[in-house]
Amino acid sequence: MKTPKFLIAAAVGIAIALAGQHAFAQGIDSTAKKVGHKTASIAVKGASAITDKIYKGKEGPGGETVYIDKKDRKYIVDGKGKKVYLKKSQIHDKKKD
């Protein structure tokens, strides 16, 4: 029994459509992750500015704002919204413009 050509064409078309949707979904996933990380970072920075002190005149290794918590630990907030605690050697004076 021979399979009609239109069934083969339909199967190939469906396979291509599904593959395209998968690639599109991956793009949405990565964009959603980026937005989520940025939102978390902004939220943590805002909360840190209110609850903790800002280390004035100092900056982190990449020029980030340095915060001091209640236990006198110095930290920065990374791009994913996580607190990264710093060693004394990682903190330096702000550069004058």
PDB file of C-alpha atoms in Angstrom:
ATOM      1  CA  MET A   1       0.000   0.000   0.000  1.00  0.00           C
ATOM      2  CA  LYS A   2       1.411   3.359  -1.051  1.00  0.00           C
ATOM      3  CA  THR A   3       1.215   6.390   1.216  1.00  0.00           C
ATOM      4  CA  PRO A   4      -0.326   9.405  -0.509  1.00  0.00           C
ATOM      5  CA  LYS A   5       2.107  12.262  -1.148  1.00  0.00           C
ATOM      6  CA  PHE A   6      -0.100  14.813   0.570  1.00  0.00           C
ATOM      7  CA  LEU A   7       0.164  12.858   3.878  1.00  0.00           C
ATOM      8  CA  ILE A   8       3.954  12.920   3.674  1.00  0.00           C
ATOM      9  CA  ALA A   9       3.897  16.630   2.856  1.00  0.00           C
ATOM     10  CA  ALA A  10       1.518  17.288   5.755  1.00  0.00           C
ATOM     11  CA  ALA A  11       3.754  15.352   8.169  1.00  0.00           C
ATOM     12  CA  VAL A  12       6.837  17.296   7.048  1.00  0.00           C
ATOM     13  CA  GLY A  13       4.928  20.569   7.370  1.00  0.00           C
ATOM     14  CA  ILE A  14       3.801  19.728  10.898  1.00  0.00           C
ATOM     15  CA  ALA A  15       7.355  18.752  11.891  1.00  0.00           C
ATOM     16  CA  ILE A  16       8.726  22.064  10.592  1.00  0.00           C
ATOM     17  CA  ALA A  17       5.988  24.042  12.344  1.00  0.00           C
ATOM     18  CA  LEU A  18       6.655  22.314  15.659  1.00  0.00           C
ATOM     19  CA  ALA A  19      10.395  22.905  15.364  1.00  0.00           C
ATOM     20  CA  GLY A  20       9.743  26.593  14.695  1.00  0.00           C
ATOM     21  CA  GLN A  21       7.477  26.876  17.713  1.00  0.00           C
ATOM     22  CA  HIS A  22      10.134  25.258  19.901  1.00  0.00           C
ATOM     23  CA  ALA A  23      12.737  27.828  18.804  1.00  0.00           C
ATOM     24  CA  PHE A  24      10.233  30.637  19.373  1.00  0.00           C
ATOM     25  CA  ALA A  25       9.444  29.288  22.855  1.00  0.00           C
ATOM     26  CA  GLN A  26      13.138  29.225  23.718  1.00  0.00           C
ATOM     27  CA  GLY A  27      13.376  32.903  22.786  1.00  0.00           C
ATOM     28  CA  ILE A  28      10.479  33.711  25.069  1.00  0.00           C
ATOM     29  CA  ASP A  29      12.034  31.682  27.898  1.00  0.00           C
ATOM     30  CA  SER A  30      15.367  33.491  27.691  1.00  0.00           C
ATOM     31  CA  THR A  31      13.669  36.888  27.525  1.00  0.00           C
ATOM     32  CA  ALA A  32      11.519  36.024  30.531  1.00  0.00           C
ATOM     33  CA  LYS A  33      14.633  34.973  32.458  1.00  0.00           C
ATOM     34  CA  LYS A  34      16.394  38.241  31.621  1.00  0.00           C
ATOM     35  CA  VAL A  35      13.377  40.259  32.746  1.00  0.00           C
ATOM     36  CA  GLY A  36      13.112  38.196  35.925  1.00  0.00           C
ATOM     37  CA  HIS A  37      16.797  38.666  36.777  1.00  0.00           C
ATOM     38  CA  LYS A  38      16.609  42.423  36.176  1.00  0.00           C
ATOM     39  CA  THR A  39      13.457  42.713  38.307  1.00  0.00           C
ATOM     40  CA  ALA A  40      15.063  40.742  41.143  1.00  0.00           C
ATOM     41  CA  SER A  41      18.214  42.844  40.974  1.00  0.00           C
ATOM     42  CA  ILE A  42      16.279  46.119  41.144  1.00  0.00           C
ATOM     43  CA  ALA A  43      14.129  44.842  44.017  1.00  0.00           C
ATOM     44  CA  VAL A  44      17.119  43.695  46.083  1.00  0.00           C
ATOM     45  CA  LYS A  45      19.004  46.948  45.427  1.00  0.00           C
ATOM     46  CA  GLY A  46      15.964  48.957  46.519  1.00  0.00           C
ATOM     47  CA  ALA A  47      15.488  46.899  49.675  1.00  0.00           C
ATOM     48  CA  SER A  48      19.215  47.095  50.463  1.00  0.00           C
ATOM     49  CA  ALA A  49      19.240  50.868  50.086  1.00  0.00           C
ATOM     50  CA  ILE A  50      16.424  51.109  52.635  1.00  0.00           C
ATOM     51  CA  THR A  51      17.475  48.492  55.203  1.00  0.00           C
ATOM     52  CA  ASP A  52      21.287  48.635  54.922  1.00  0.00           C
ATOM     53  CA  LYS A  53      23.835  51.425  54.710  1.00  0.00           C
ATOM     54  CA  ILE A  54      25.543  52.474  51.496  1.00  0.00           C
ATOM     55  CA  TYR A  55      29.337  52.526  51.775  1.00  0.00           C
ATOM     56  CA  LYS A  56      29.954  56.114  50.679  1.00  0.00           C
ATOM     57  CA  GLY A  57      33.089  56.873  48.705  1.00  0.00           C
ATOM     58  CA  LYS A  58      33.703  53.199  47.933  1.00  0.00           C
ATOM     59  CA  GLU A  59      32.747  50.886  45.084  1.00  0.00           C
ATOM     60  CA  GLY A  60      32.908  47.210  44.216  1.00  0.00           C
ATOM     61  CA  PRO A  61      35.234  45.514  41.737  1.00  0.00           C
ATOM     62  CA  GLY A  62      33.125  46.536  38.729  1.00  0.00           C
ATOM     63  CA  GLY A  63      32.114  49.986  39.994  1.00  0.00           C
ATOM     64  CA  GLU A  64      28.998  48.675  41.795  1.00  0.00           C
ATOM     65  CA  THR A  65      27.440  50.274  44.863  1.00  0.00           C
ATOM     66  CA  VAL A  66      28.653  48.624  48.067  1.00  0.00           C
ATOM     67  CA  TYR A  67      26.166  48.039  50.893  1.00  0.00           C
ATOM     68  CA  ILE A  68      26.880  47.299  54.578  1.00  0.00           C
ATOM     69  CA  ASP A  69      24.497  44.974  56.416  1.00  0.00           C
ATOM     70  CA  LYS A  70      23.698  44.851  60.154  1.00  0.00           C
ATOM     71  CA  LYS A  71      26.575  42.445  60.775  1.00  0.00           C
ATOM     72  CA  ASP A  72      29.024  44.934  59.181  1.00  0.00           C
ATOM     73  CA  ARG A  73      29.506  42.717  56.108  1.00  0.00           C
ATOM     74  CA  LYS A  74      30.062  44.501  52.799  1.00  0.00           C
ATOM     75  CA  TYR A  75      28.288  43.273  49.680  1.00  0.00           C
ATOM     76  CA  ILE A  76      27.138  44.153  46.174  1.00  0.00           C
ATOM     77  CA  VAL A  77      24.034  42.988  44.309  1.00  0.00           C
ATOM     78  CA  ASP A  78      24.770  41.058  41.112  1.00  0.00           C
ATOM     79  CA  GLY A  79      22.746  41.011  37.903  1.00  0.00           C
ATOM     80  CA  LYS A  80      20.548  38.156  39.133  1.00  0.00           C
ATOM     81  CA  GLY A  81      19.612  39.877  42.392  1.00  0.00           C
ATOM     82  CA  LYS A  82      21.956  37.891  44.639  1.00  0.00           C
ATOM     83  CA  LYS A  83      24.037  39.471  47.384  1.00  0.00           C
ATOM     84  CA  VAL A  84      27.732  38.885  46.775  1.00  0.00           C
ATOM     85  CA  TYR A  85      29.808  39.465  49.901  1.00  0.00           C
ATOM     86  CA  LEU A  86      33.154  41.129  49.324  1.00  0.00           C
ATOM     87  CA  LYS A  87      36.620  40.828  50.815  1.00  0.00           C
ATOM     88  CA  LYS A  88      38.375  43.959  51.981  1.00  0.00           C
ATOM     89  CA  SER A  89      40.712  43.740  48.979  1.00  0.00           C
ATOM     90  CA  GLN A  90      37.782  43.900  46.525  1.00  0.00           C
ATOM     91  CA  ILE A  91      36.556  47.308  47.736  1.00  0.00           C
ATOM     92  CA  HIS A  92      38.271  50.446  46.473  1.00  0.00           C
ATOM     93  CA  ASP A  93      37.748  54.212  46.430  1.00  0.00           C
ATOM     94  CA  LYS A  94      35.385  55.668  43.839  1.00  0.00           C
ATOM     95  CA  LYS A  95      37.100  57.201  40.860  1.00  0.00           C
ATOM     96  CA  LYS A  96      36.632  60.927  40.474  1.00  0.00           C
ATOM     97  CA  ASP A  97      35.193  62.057  37.144  1.00  0.00           C
TER      98      ASP A  97
END
